[in-house]
mmCIF file of N, CA and C in Angstrom:
data_model
loop_
_atom_site.group_PDB
_atom_site.id
_atom_site.type_symbol
_atom_site.label_atom_id
_atom_site.label_comp_id
_atom_site.label_asym_id
_atom_site.label_seq_id
_atom_site.Cartn_x
_atom_site.Cartn_y
_atom_site.Cartn_z
ATOM 1 N N MET A 1 33.106 14.338 -14.754
ATOM 2 C CA MET A 1 31.677 14.036 -14.161
ATOM 3 C C MET A 1 31.234 14.764 -13.183
ATOM 4 N N SER A 2 29.644 15.159 -13.675
ATOM 5 C CA SER A 2 29.344 16.170 -12.899
ATOM 6 C C SER A 2 28.812 15.871 -11.617
ATOM 7 N N VAL A 3 28.719 17.315 -11.106
ATOM 8 C CA VAL A 3 28.083 17.455 -9.771
ATOM 9 C C VAL A 3 27.472 16.505 -8.932
ATOM 10 N N VAL A 4 26.205 16.418 -9.652
ATOM 11 C CA VAL A 4 25.273 15.274 -9.667
ATOM 12 C C VAL A 4 25.406 14.103 -9.516
ATOM 13 N N GLU A 5 25.975 13.558 -10.502
ATOM 14 C CA GLU A 5 26.361 12.525 -10.848
ATOM 15 C C GLU A 5 27.685 12.146 -9.311
ATOM 16 N N ALA A 6 28.733 12.689 -8.715
ATOM 17 C CA ALA A 6 29.506 12.746 -8.107
ATOM 18 C C ALA A 6 28.244 11.992 -6.430
ATOM 19 N N GLN A 7 27.113 13.130 -6.541
ATOM 20 C CA GLN A 7 26.682 12.861 -5.416
ATOM 21 C C GLN A 7 26.067 11.796 -5.406
ATOM 22 N N SER A 8 26.126 10.988 -3.786
ATOM 23 C CA SER A 8 24.794 10.064 -3.598
ATOM 24 C C SER A 8 23.246 10.246 -3.767
ATOM 25 N N MET A 9 22.537 9.490 -3.967
ATOM 26 C CA MET A 9 20.990 9.765 -3.747
ATOM 27 C C MET A 9 20.930 9.883 -2.389
ATOM 28 N N PHE A 10 21.472 10.115 -1.414
ATOM 29 C CA PHE A 10 21.216 10.393 -0.185
ATOM 30 C C PHE A 10 21.641 12.220 -0.237
ATOM 31 N N GLU A 11 22.955 12.370 -1.069
ATOM 32 C CA GLU A 11 23.360 13.826 -0.772
ATOM 33 C C GLU A 11 21.956 14.329 -1.718
ATOM 34 N N ARG A 12 21.999 13.913 -2.760
ATOM 35 C CA ARG A 12 21.290 14.772 -4.087
ATOM 36 C C ARG A 12 19.601 15.099 -3.224
ATOM 37 N N ILE A 13 19.306 13.884 -2.386
ATOM 38 C CA ILE A 13 17.654 14.567 -2.316
ATOM 39 C C ILE A 13 17.773 15.169 -0.424
ATOM 40 N N GLY A 14 18.884 15.577 0.169
ATOM 41 C CA GLY A 14 19.438 16.349 0.753
ATOM 42 C C GLY A 14 19.560 15.671 2.135
ATOM 43 N N GLY A 15 19.770 14.296 2.236
ATOM 44 C CA GLY A 15 20.346 13.728 3.597
ATOM 45 C C GLY A 15 19.225 13.020 4.671
ATOM 46 N N ALA A 16 19.330 12.913 5.430
ATOM 47 C CA ALA A 16 18.629 11.994 6.802
ATOM 48 C C ALA A 16 16.915 12.760 7.098
ATOM 49 N N PRO A 17 17.249 13.621 6.810
ATOM 50 C CA PRO A 17 15.705 15.130 7.593
ATOM 51 C C PRO A 17 14.475 14.697 6.246
ATOM 52 N N VAL A 18 15.051 14.465 4.833
ATOM 53 C CA VAL A 18 14.626 14.142 3.982
ATOM 54 C C VAL A 18 13.984 13.044 3.998
ATOM 55 N N ILE A 19 14.623 11.822 4.287
ATOM 56 C CA ILE A 19 14.364 10.572 4.715
ATOM 57 C C ILE A 19 13.459 10.513 5.905
ATOM 58 N N ASP A 20 13.593 11.195 6.947
ATOM 59 C CA ASP A 20 12.573 10.694 7.991
ATOM 60 C C ASP A 20 11.299 11.252 7.413
ATOM 61 N N ARG A 21 11.431 12.796 6.627
ATOM 62 C CA ARG A 21 9.800 13.296 6.034
ATOM 63 C C ARG A 21 9.766 12.293 5.719
ATOM 64 N N LEU A 22 10.198 11.693 3.841
ATOM 65 C CA LEU A 22 9.841 10.382 3.621
ATOM 66 C C LEU A 22 8.881 9.454 4.447
ATOM 67 N N VAL A 23 9.782 8.960 5.789
ATOM 68 C CA VAL A 23 9.226 7.674 5.809
ATOM 69 C C VAL A 23 7.940 7.993 6.998
ATOM 70 N N GLU A 24 7.742 9.232 7.570
ATOM 71 C CA GLU A 24 6.859 9.767 8.301
ATOM 72 C C GLU A 24 5.388 9.889 7.087
ATOM 73 N N GLY A 25 5.617 10.174 5.927
ATOM 74 C CA GLY A 25 4.646 10.498 5.226
ATOM 75 C C GLY A 25 4.365 8.956 4.349
ATOM 76 N N PHE A 26 4.945 8.215 4.123
ATOM 77 C CA PHE A 26 4.651 6.694 3.521
ATOM 78 C C PHE A 26 3.898 6.458 4.946
ATOM 79 N N TYR A 27 4.302 6.359 5.935
ATOM 80 C CA TYR A 27 3.631 6.047 7.171
ATOM 81 C C TYR A 27 2.284 6.041 7.425
ATOM 82 N N ALA A 28 1.758 7.521 7.108
ATOM 83 C CA ALA A 28 0.893 8.714 7.753
ATOM 84 C C ALA A 28 0.083 8.280 6.161
ATOM 85 N N ARG A 29 0.397 7.849 5.230
ATOM 86 C CA ARG A 29 -0.251 7.478 4.043
ATOM 87 C C ARG A 29 -1.052 5.703 4.679
ATOM 88 N N MET A 30 -0.341 4.914 5.215
ATOM 89 C CA MET A 30 -0.207 3.550 5.256
ATOM 90 C C MET A 30 -1.709 3.704 6.323
ATOM 91 N N GLU A 31 -1.392 4.856 7.238
ATOM 92 C CA GLU A 31 -2.669 4.494 8.383
ATOM 93 C C GLU A 31 -3.845 5.393 7.847
ATOM 94 N N THR A 32 -3.791 6.210 6.705
ATOM 95 C CA THR A 32 -5.527 6.882 6.266
ATOM 96 C C THR A 32 -5.846 6.507 4.680
ATOM 97 N N LEU A 33 -4.843 5.503 4.006
ATOM 98 C CA LEU A 33 -5.556 4.850 2.632
ATOM 99 C C LEU A 33 -6.209 3.696 2.840
ATOM 100 N N PRO A 34 -7.215 3.613 2.668
ATOM 101 C CA PRO A 34 -8.462 2.483 2.684
ATOM 102 C C PRO A 34 -7.545 1.422 1.793
ATOM 103 N N GLU A 35 -6.622 1.966 0.685
ATOM 104 C CA GLU A 35 -5.785 0.917 -0.026
ATOM 105 C C GLU A 35 -4.699 0.404 0.855
ATOM 106 N N ALA A 36 -4.225 1.253 1.983
ATOM 107 C CA ALA A 36 -3.345 0.124 2.659
ATOM 108 C C ALA A 36 -3.707 -0.386 3.722
ATOM 109 N N ARG A 37 -5.202 -0.022 3.798
ATOM 110 C CA ARG A 37 -5.437 -0.982 5.545
ATOM 111 C C ARG A 37 -4.709 -2.062 5.510
ATOM 112 N N GLY A 38 -4.831 -3.657 4.531
ATOM 113 C CA GLY A 38 -4.176 -4.634 4.460
ATOM 114 C C GLY A 38 -2.808 -4.647 4.534
ATOM 115 N N ILE A 39 -2.062 -3.987 3.882
ATOM 116 C CA ILE A 39 -0.289 -3.916 4.485
ATOM 117 C C ILE A 39 -0.238 -3.375 5.989
ATOM 118 N N ARG A 40 -0.666 -2.094 6.268
ATOM 119 C CA ARG A 40 -0.822 -1.951 7.926
ATOM 120 C C ARG A 40 -1.195 -2.655 8.776
ATOM 121 N N ASP A 41 -2.316 -3.501 8.383
ATOM 122 C CA ASP A 41 -2.520 -4.510 9.365
ATOM 123 C C ASP A 41 -1.267 -5.895 9.463
ATOM 124 N N MET A 42 -0.474 -5.517 9.309
ATOM 125 C CA MET A 42 0.665 -6.701 9.098
ATOM 126 C C MET A 42 1.686 -5.640 9.745
ATOM 127 N N HIS A 43 1.621 -4.608 9.858
ATOM 128 C CA HIS A 43 2.659 -4.400 11.458
ATOM 129 C C HIS A 43 1.756 -3.608 12.649
ATOM 130 N N THR A 44 2.490 -3.750 13.715
ATOM 131 C CA THR A 44 2.253 -3.706 15.055
ATOM 132 C C THR A 44 1.293 -1.776 15.371
ATOM 133 N N GLU A 45 0.610 -2.094 16.035
ATOM 134 C CA GLU A 45 -0.213 -1.055 16.466
ATOM 135 C C GLU A 45 0.592 -0.016 16.742
ATOM 136 N N GLU A 46 2.203 0.364 17.351
ATOM 137 C CA GLU A 46 3.279 1.452 17.593
ATOM 138 C C GLU A 46 3.813 0.926 16.408
ATOM 139 N N LEU A 47 4.305 2.100 15.820
ATOM 140 C CA LEU A 47 5.108 2.434 14.326
ATOM 141 C C LEU A 47 6.634 2.845 14.563
ATOM 142 N N GLY A 48 6.612 3.209 15.932
ATOM 143 C CA GLY A 48 8.149 4.028 16.027
ATOM 144 C C GLY A 48 9.483 3.206 15.551
ATOM 145 N N HIS A 49 8.829 1.792 15.998
ATOM 146 C CA HIS A 49 10.429 1.101 15.709
ATOM 147 C C HIS A 49 11.131 0.655 14.335
ATOM 148 N N ILE A 50 9.560 0.670 13.667
ATOM 149 C CA ILE A 50 9.425 0.103 11.985
ATOM 150 C C ILE A 50 9.988 0.806 11.451
ATOM 151 N N LYS A 51 9.489 2.381 11.958
ATOM 152 C CA LYS A 51 9.563 3.689 10.683
ATOM 153 C C LYS A 51 11.463 3.837 11.177
ATOM 154 N N MET A 52 11.959 3.593 12.177
ATOM 155 C CA MET A 52 13.484 4.283 12.478
ATOM 156 C C MET A 52 14.198 2.553 11.857
ATOM 157 N N VAL A 53 13.533 1.827 11.409
ATOM 158 C CA VAL A 53 14.679 0.602 10.445
ATOM 159 C C VAL A 53 14.196 1.163 8.889
ATOM 160 N N LEU A 54 12.760 1.347 9.112
ATOM 161 C CA LEU A 54 13.115 1.905 7.084
ATOM 162 C C LEU A 54 13.602 3.063 6.925
ATOM 163 N N LYS A 55 13.759 4.038 8.332
ATOM 164 C CA LYS A 55 15.174 5.482 7.920
ATOM 165 C C LYS A 55 15.965 4.842 7.585
ATOM 166 N N ARG A 56 16.719 3.824 8.434
ATOM 167 C CA ARG A 56 18.062 3.414 8.479
ATOM 168 C C ARG A 56 17.967 2.898 7.011
ATOM 169 N N TYR A 57 17.517 2.003 6.469
ATOM 170 C CA TYR A 57 17.744 1.156 5.904
ATOM 171 C C TYR A 57 17.596 2.105 4.329
ATOM 172 N N LEU A 58 16.915 2.911 4.746
ATOM 173 C CA LEU A 58 16.895 3.518 2.996
ATOM 174 C C LEU A 58 17.955 5.079 3.017
ATOM 175 N N CYS A 59 18.312 5.178 4.532
ATOM 176 C CA CYS A 59 19.829 6.518 4.515
ATOM 177 C C CYS A 59 20.878 5.179 3.766
ATOM 178 N N GLU A 60 20.782 4.043 4.223
ATOM 179 C CA GLU A 60 22.177 3.100 3.892
ATOM 180 C C GLU A 60 22.089 3.021 2.329
ATOM 181 N N TRP A 61 20.274 2.521 1.779
ATOM 182 C CA TRP A 61 20.226 2.222 0.339
ATOM 183 C C TRP A 61 20.379 3.173 -0.655
ATOM 184 N N MET A 62 20.483 4.314 0.065
ATOM 185 C CA MET A 62 20.511 5.707 -0.577
ATOM 186 C C MET A 62 21.725 6.539 -1.289
ATOM 187 N N GLY A 63 22.758 5.485 0.127
ATOM 188 C CA GLY A 63 24.328 5.555 -0.060
ATOM 189 C C GLY A 63 24.490 6.687 1.269
ATOM 190 N N GLY A 64 23.863 6.666 2.306
ATOM 191 C CA GLY A 64 24.461 7.717 3.396
ATOM 192 C C GLY A 64 24.981 6.855 3.945
ATOM 193 N N PRO A 65 24.733 7.235 5.720
ATOM 194 C CA PRO A 65 25.342 6.376 6.611
ATOM 195 C C PRO A 65 25.079 5.018 6.716
ATOM 196 N N LYS A 66 25.809 3.787 7.098
ATOM 197 C CA LYS A 66 26.017 2.512 6.738
ATOM 198 C C LYS A 66 24.857 2.085 8.468
ATOM 199 N N LEU A 67 24.059 3.144 9.323
ATOM 200 C CA LEU A 67 23.709 2.750 10.566
ATOM 201 C C LEU A 67 22.301 1.146 10.096
ATOM 202 N N TYR A 68 22.241 0.940 9.612
ATOM 203 C CA TYR A 68 21.034 -0.714 9.120
ATOM 204 C C TYR A 68 21.770 -1.903 8.935
ATOM 205 N N SER A 69 22.848 -1.828 8.751
ATOM 206 C CA SER A 69 24.017 -3.237 8.268
ATOM 207 C C SER A 69 24.708 -3.040 9.485
ATOM 208 N N ALA A 70 24.870 -1.896 10.261
ATOM 209 C CA ALA A 70 25.719 -2.117 10.883
ATOM 210 C C ALA A 70 25.330 -2.543 12.374
ATOM 211 N N GLU A 71 23.955 -2.137 12.503
ATOM 212 C CA GLU A 71 22.333 -3.273 13.156
ATOM 213 C C GLU A 71 22.308 -4.553 13.334
ATOM 214 N N LYS A 72 21.643 -4.569 12.076
ATOM 215 C CA LYS A 72 21.171 -5.541 11.456
ATOM 216 C C LYS A 72 21.963 -6.954 10.550
ATOM 217 N N GLY A 73 22.773 -6.316 9.982
ATOM 218 C CA GLY A 73 23.716 -7.345 9.251
ATOM 219 C C GLY A 73 22.855 -7.118 7.580
ATOM 220 N N HIS A 74 23.078 -7.785 6.639
ATOM 221 C CA HIS A 74 22.780 -7.922 5.531
ATOM 222 C C HIS A 74 21.236 -7.894 5.361
ATOM 223 N N PRO A 75 20.453 -7.096 4.612
ATOM 224 C CA PRO A 75 19.230 -6.363 4.714
ATOM 225 C C PRO A 75 17.924 -7.805 4.699
ATOM 226 N N ARG A 76 18.746 -8.894 3.870
ATOM 227 C CA ARG A 76 17.886 -9.969 3.660
ATOM 228 C C ARG A 76 16.661 -9.911 3.210
ATOM 229 N N LEU A 77 16.004 -8.793 2.348
ATOM 230 C CA LEU A 77 14.774 -8.221 2.794
ATOM 231 C C LEU A 77 13.502 -9.313 2.489
ATOM 232 N N ARG A 78 13.918 -10.023 1.550
ATOM 233 C CA ARG A 78 12.769 -11.210 1.155
ATOM 234 C C ARG A 78 12.763 -12.236 2.298
ATOM 235 N N GLN A 79 13.489 -12.546 3.138
ATOM 236 C CA GLN A 79 14.064 -13.171 4.331
ATOM 237 C C GLN A 79 12.873 -12.946 5.807
ATOM 238 N N ARG A 80 13.422 -11.541 5.525
ATOM 239 C CA ARG A 80 12.740 -10.735 6.688
ATOM 240 C C ARG A 80 11.208 -10.549 6.513
ATOM 241 N N HIS A 81 10.654 -10.999 5.230
ATOM 242 C CA HIS A 81 9.587 -10.498 5.179
ATOM 243 C C HIS A 81 8.546 -11.743 4.568
ATOM 244 N N MET A 82 9.067 -13.010 4.991
ATOM 245 C CA MET A 82 8.333 -14.032 4.371
ATOM 246 C C MET A 82 7.354 -14.521 5.467
ATOM 247 N N GLY A 83 7.287 -14.262 6.445
ATOM 248 C CA GLY A 83 6.216 -14.311 7.387
ATOM 249 C C GLY A 83 4.885 -13.502 7.048
ATOM 250 N N PHE A 84 4.978 -12.520 5.937
ATOM 251 C CA PHE A 84 3.424 -12.014 5.597
ATOM 252 C C PHE A 84 3.834 -12.517 4.235
ATOM 253 N N LYS A 85 2.002 -12.617 3.731
ATOM 254 C CA LYS A 85 1.903 -12.702 2.043
ATOM 255 C C LYS A 85 2.063 -11.732 1.648
ATOM 256 N N ILE A 86 2.874 -11.537 0.442
ATOM 257 C CA ILE A 86 2.783 -10.418 -0.271
ATOM 258 C C ILE A 86 2.633 -10.588 -1.703
ATOM 259 N N GLY A 87 1.660 -10.187 -2.453
ATOM 260 C CA GLY A 87 1.184 -10.408 -3.600
ATOM 261 C C GLY A 87 1.237 -9.130 -4.499
ATOM 262 N N ALA A 88 0.746 -9.484 -5.148
ATOM 263 C CA ALA A 88 0.218 -7.933 -6.386
ATOM 264 C C ALA A 88 -0.430 -6.797 -5.470
ATOM 265 N N SER A 89 -0.986 -6.821 -4.676
ATOM 266 C CA SER A 89 -1.913 -6.086 -3.665
ATOM 267 C C SER A 89 -1.295 -5.391 -2.672
ATOM 268 N N GLU A 90 -1.060 -5.979 -2.261
ATOM 269 C CA GLU A 90 -0.007 -5.500 -1.352
ATOM 270 C C GLU A 90 1.387 -5.056 -1.686
ATOM 271 N N ARG A 91 2.139 -5.424 -2.855
ATOM 272 C CA ARG A 91 2.575 -4.551 -3.855
ATOM 273 C C ARG A 91 2.356 -3.267 -3.772
ATOM 274 N N ASP A 92 1.023 -2.791 -4.819
ATOM 275 C CA ASP A 92 0.804 -2.074 -5.079
ATOM 276 C C ASP A 92 0.707 -1.077 -4.172
ATOM 277 N N ALA A 93 0.088 -1.296 -2.397
ATOM 278 C CA ALA A 93 -0.083 -0.504 -1.592
ATOM 279 C C ALA A 93 1.013 0.071 -1.052
ATOM 280 N N TRP A 94 1.642 -0.718 -1.155
ATOM 281 C CA TRP A 94 3.017 -0.249 -0.318
ATOM 282 C C TRP A 94 3.558 1.134 -1.512
ATOM 283 N N LEU A 95 3.782 0.519 -2.668
ATOM 284 C CA LEU A 95 4.437 1.431 -3.864
ATOM 285 C C LEU A 95 3.340 2.957 -3.821
ATOM 286 N N LEU A 96 2.101 2.782 -3.364
ATOM 287 C CA LEU A 96 1.086 3.505 -3.661
ATOM 288 C C LEU A 96 1.325 4.868 -2.237
ATOM 289 N N CYS A 97 1.851 3.911 -0.882
ATOM 290 C CA CYS A 97 2.087 4.904 -0.134
ATOM 291 C C CYS A 97 3.825 5.765 -0.409
ATOM 292 N N MET A 98 4.393 5.100 -1.149
ATOM 293 C CA MET A 98 5.651 5.109 -1.192
ATOM 294 C C MET A 98 6.258 6.284 -1.785
ATOM 295 N N SER A 99 4.714 6.089 -3.540
ATOM 296 C CA SER A 99 4.968 7.194 -4.124
ATOM 297 C C SER A 99 4.042 8.598 -3.872
ATOM 298 N N GLY A 100 3.371 8.750 -3.036
ATOM 299 C CA GLY A 100 3.105 9.841 -2.645
ATOM 300 C C GLY A 100 3.583 10.436 -1.343
ATOM 301 N N ALA A 101 4.494 9.803 -0.602
ATOM 302 C CA ALA A 101 5.425 10.612 -0.207
ATOM 303 C C ALA A 101 6.704 11.051 -0.190
ATOM 304 N N LEU A 102 6.524 10.166 -1.914
ATOM 305 C CA LEU A 102 8.262 10.654 -2.741
ATOM 306 C C LEU A 102 7.401 12.011 -3.247
ATOM 307 N N GLU A 103 6.364 12.070 -3.564
ATOM 308 C CA GLU A 103 6.539 13.205 -4.717
ATOM 309 C C GLU A 103 5.653 14.634 -3.114
ATOM 310 N N GLU A 104 6.064 13.998 -2.036
ATOM 311 C CA GLU A 104 5.776 15.134 -1.068
ATOM 312 C C GLU A 104 6.893 15.878 -0.546
ATOM 313 N N THR A 105 8.205 14.701 -0.417
ATOM 314 C CA THR A 105 9.698 14.436 -0.375
ATOM 315 C C THR A 105 10.925 15.559 -0.674
ATOM 316 N N ILE A 106 10.628 14.649 -2.101
ATOM 317 C CA ILE A 106 11.829 14.764 -3.023
ATOM 318 C C ILE A 106 11.232 15.978 -3.980
ATOM 319 N N ALA A 107 11.922 16.726 -3.860
ATOM 320 C CA ALA A 107 11.859 18.167 -4.907
ATOM 321 C C ALA A 107 12.153 17.926 -6.248
ATOM 322 N N GLU A 108 13.352 16.930 -6.392
ATOM 323 C CA GLU A 108 14.236 16.951 -7.643
ATOM 324 C C GLU A 108 13.198 15.851 -8.292
ATOM 325 N N PRO A 109 12.822 16.237 -9.685
ATOM 326 C CA PRO A 109 12.039 15.058 -10.044
ATOM 327 C C PRO A 109 12.552 13.910 -11.313
ATOM 328 N N ARG A 110 13.663 14.186 -11.169
ATOM 329 C CA ARG A 110 14.774 13.211 -11.820
ATOM 330 C C ARG A 110 14.560 11.913 -10.622
ATOM 331 N N ALA A 111 15.341 12.462 -9.148
ATOM 332 C CA ALA A 111 16.011 12.135 -8.490
ATOM 333 C C ALA A 111 14.601 11.179 -7.505
ATOM 334 N N ARG A 112 13.110 11.990 -7.973
ATOM 335 C CA ARG A 112 12.241 11.410 -7.700
ATOM 336 C C ARG A 112 11.759 9.920 -8.396
ATOM 337 N N GLU A 113 12.076 9.827 -9.536
ATOM 338 C CA GLU A 113 11.821 9.156 -10.472
ATOM 339 C C GLU A 113 12.506 7.714 -10.416
ATOM 340 N N GLU A 114 14.138 8.472 -9.927
ATOM 341 C CA GLU A 114 14.687 7.357 -9.894
ATOM 342 C C GLU A 114 14.870 6.324 -8.861
ATOM 343 N N ILE A 115 14.454 7.175 -7.684
ATOM 344 C CA ILE A 115 13.928 6.487 -6.761
ATOM 345 C C ILE A 115 12.832 5.424 -6.556
ATOM 346 N N TYR A 116 11.765 5.927 -7.342
ATOM 347 C CA TYR A 116 10.519 5.230 -7.481
ATOM 348 C C TYR A 116 10.994 3.816 -8.594
ATOM 349 N N THR A 117 11.698 4.405 -9.505
ATOM 350 C CA THR A 117 11.920 2.974 -10.371
ATOM 351 C C THR A 117 12.483 1.682 -9.390
ATOM 352 N N LEU A 118 13.650 2.885 -8.747
ATOM 353 C CA LEU A 118 14.369 1.192 -7.956
ATOM 354 C C LEU A 118 13.552 0.921 -7.101
ATOM 355 N N LEU A 119 12.596 1.642 -5.862
ATOM 356 C CA LEU A 119 11.554 0.779 -5.015
ATOM 357 C C LEU A 119 10.604 -0.234 -6.014
ATOM 358 N N ALA A 120 10.398 0.542 -6.756
ATOM 359 C CA ALA A 120 9.128 -0.221 -7.625
ATOM 360 C C ALA A 120 9.612 -1.856 -8.211
ATOM 361 N N LYS A 121 10.830 -2.113 -8.502
ATOM 362 C CA LYS A 121 11.572 -2.995 -8.932
ATOM 363 C C LYS A 121 12.141 -3.758 -7.465
ATOM 364 N N LEU A 122 12.176 -3.183 -6.332
ATOM 365 C CA LEU A 122 12.016 -3.975 -5.122
ATOM 366 C C LEU A 122 10.615 -4.553 -4.231
ATOM 367 N N ALA A 123 10.212 -3.613 -4.758
ATOM 368 C CA ALA A 123 8.915 -4.182 -4.315
ATOM 369 C C ALA A 123 8.411 -5.524 -4.870
ATOM 370 N N ASP A 124 8.405 -5.575 -6.262
ATOM 371 C CA ASP A 124 7.903 -6.711 -6.535
ATOM 372 C C ASP A 124 8.751 -7.874 -6.727
ATOM 373 N N TRP A 125 9.800 -7.534 -6.342
ATOM 374 C CA TRP A 125 10.768 -8.724 -5.996
ATOM 375 C C TRP A 125 10.358 -9.506 -4.422
ATOM 376 N N MET A 126 9.745 -8.245 -3.431
ATOM 377 C CA MET A 126 9.617 -8.531 -2.793
ATOM 378 C C MET A 126 7.961 -9.843 -2.331
ATOM 379 N N ARG A 127 7.294 -10.110 -3.798
ATOM 380 C CA ARG A 127 5.886 -10.420 -3.695
ATOM 381 C C ARG A 127 6.552 -12.227 -3.267
ATOM 382 N N ASN A 128 6.129 -12.794 -2.429
ATOM 383 C CA ASN A 128 6.118 -14.059 -2.181
ATOM 384 C C ASN A 128 4.846 -15.075 -2.140
ATOM 385 N N GLN A 129 3.411 -14.560 -2.982
ATOM 386 C CA GLN A 129 2.498 -14.952 -3.246
ATOM 387 C C GLN A 129 2.476 -15.518 -4.925
ATOM 388 N N SER A 130 1.569 -16.326 -5.073
ATOM 389 C CA SER A 130 1.337 -16.723 -6.716
ATOM 390 C C SER A 130 1.351 -15.266 -7.492
ATOM 391 N N GLY A 131 2.497 -16.066 -9.247
ATOM 392 C CA GLY A 131 2.462 -14.776 -9.864
ATOM 393 C C GLY A 131 4.167 -14.361 -9.413
ATOM 394 N N ASN A 132 4.323 -14.297 -8.723
ATOM 395 C CA ASN A 132 5.989 -14.016 -8.443
ATOM 396 C C ASN A 132 7.113 -14.778 -8.774
ATOM 397 N N PRO A 133 7.724 -14.336 -10.048
ATOM 398 C CA PRO A 133 8.567 -14.995 -11.056
ATOM 399 C C PRO A 133 9.928 -15.381 -9.641
ATOM 400 N N HIS A 134 10.098 -15.103 -8.754
ATOM 401 C CA HIS A 134 11.229 -14.985 -8.681
ATOM 402 C C HIS A 134 11.110 -16.353 -7.259
ATOM 403 N N ASP A 135 9.890 -16.853 -6.807
ATOM 404 C CA ASP A 135 9.277 -17.577 -6.299
ATOM 405 C C ASP A 135 10.509 -18.691 -5.892
ATOM 406 N N ALA A 136 11.157 -19.031 -7.224
ATOM 407 C CA ALA A 136 12.239 -20.034 -6.665
ATOM 408 C C ALA A 136 13.448 -20.199 -5.548
ATOM 409 N N GLY A 137 13.376 -18.921 -5.169
ATOM 410 C CA GLY A 137 14.632 -18.525 -3.984
ATOM 411 C C GLY A 137 15.798 -17.651 -4.587
ATOM 412 N N SER A 138 15.240 -17.160 -5.574
ATOM 413 C CA SER A 138 16.510 -16.019 -6.240
ATOM 414 C C SER A 138 16.967 -15.162 -4.925
ATOM 415 N N GLU A 139 18.014 -14.826 -4.687
ATOM 416 C CA GLU A 139 18.606 -13.787 -3.923
ATOM 417 C C GLU A 139 18.706 -12.822 -4.343
ATOM 418 N N ARG A 140 18.474 -12.475 -5.138
ATOM 419 C CA ARG A 140 18.705 -10.690 -6.382
ATOM 420 C C ARG A 140 17.499 -10.226 -6.905
ATOM 421 N N PRO A 141 17.100 -9.673 -7.036
ATOM 422 C CA PRO A 141 15.595 -8.507 -7.536
ATOM 423 C C PRO A 141 16.719 -8.943 -9.141
#
């Protein structure tokens, strides 16, 4: 097993400081890109709390400290987002913001691609509007 394979993605990308920059870059794009206006409007005016939640989630999701589940329990992402209409355009806007943030913050191209691929599957699974093959109540992507 190589050193790269033995490391978690969290370690590969540089840990919490990189995830902090990733989340800040993501929300900066959400604030400024016209394509992201719809998803920005789903959030409260103040983003401090939700940034912290996403940072904790991504740290844990990438193999870092389990700060998210210690505070919130199981992610239940679809359930937590059911109050929002998420269709293809919302998914695409979210991925546009995340793609730019990944490009800006994740130095290793292979890691960046791996993260994006997994996040794209997750974003598609989050859709709860027409055309979502998971509307039947599936718990896993």
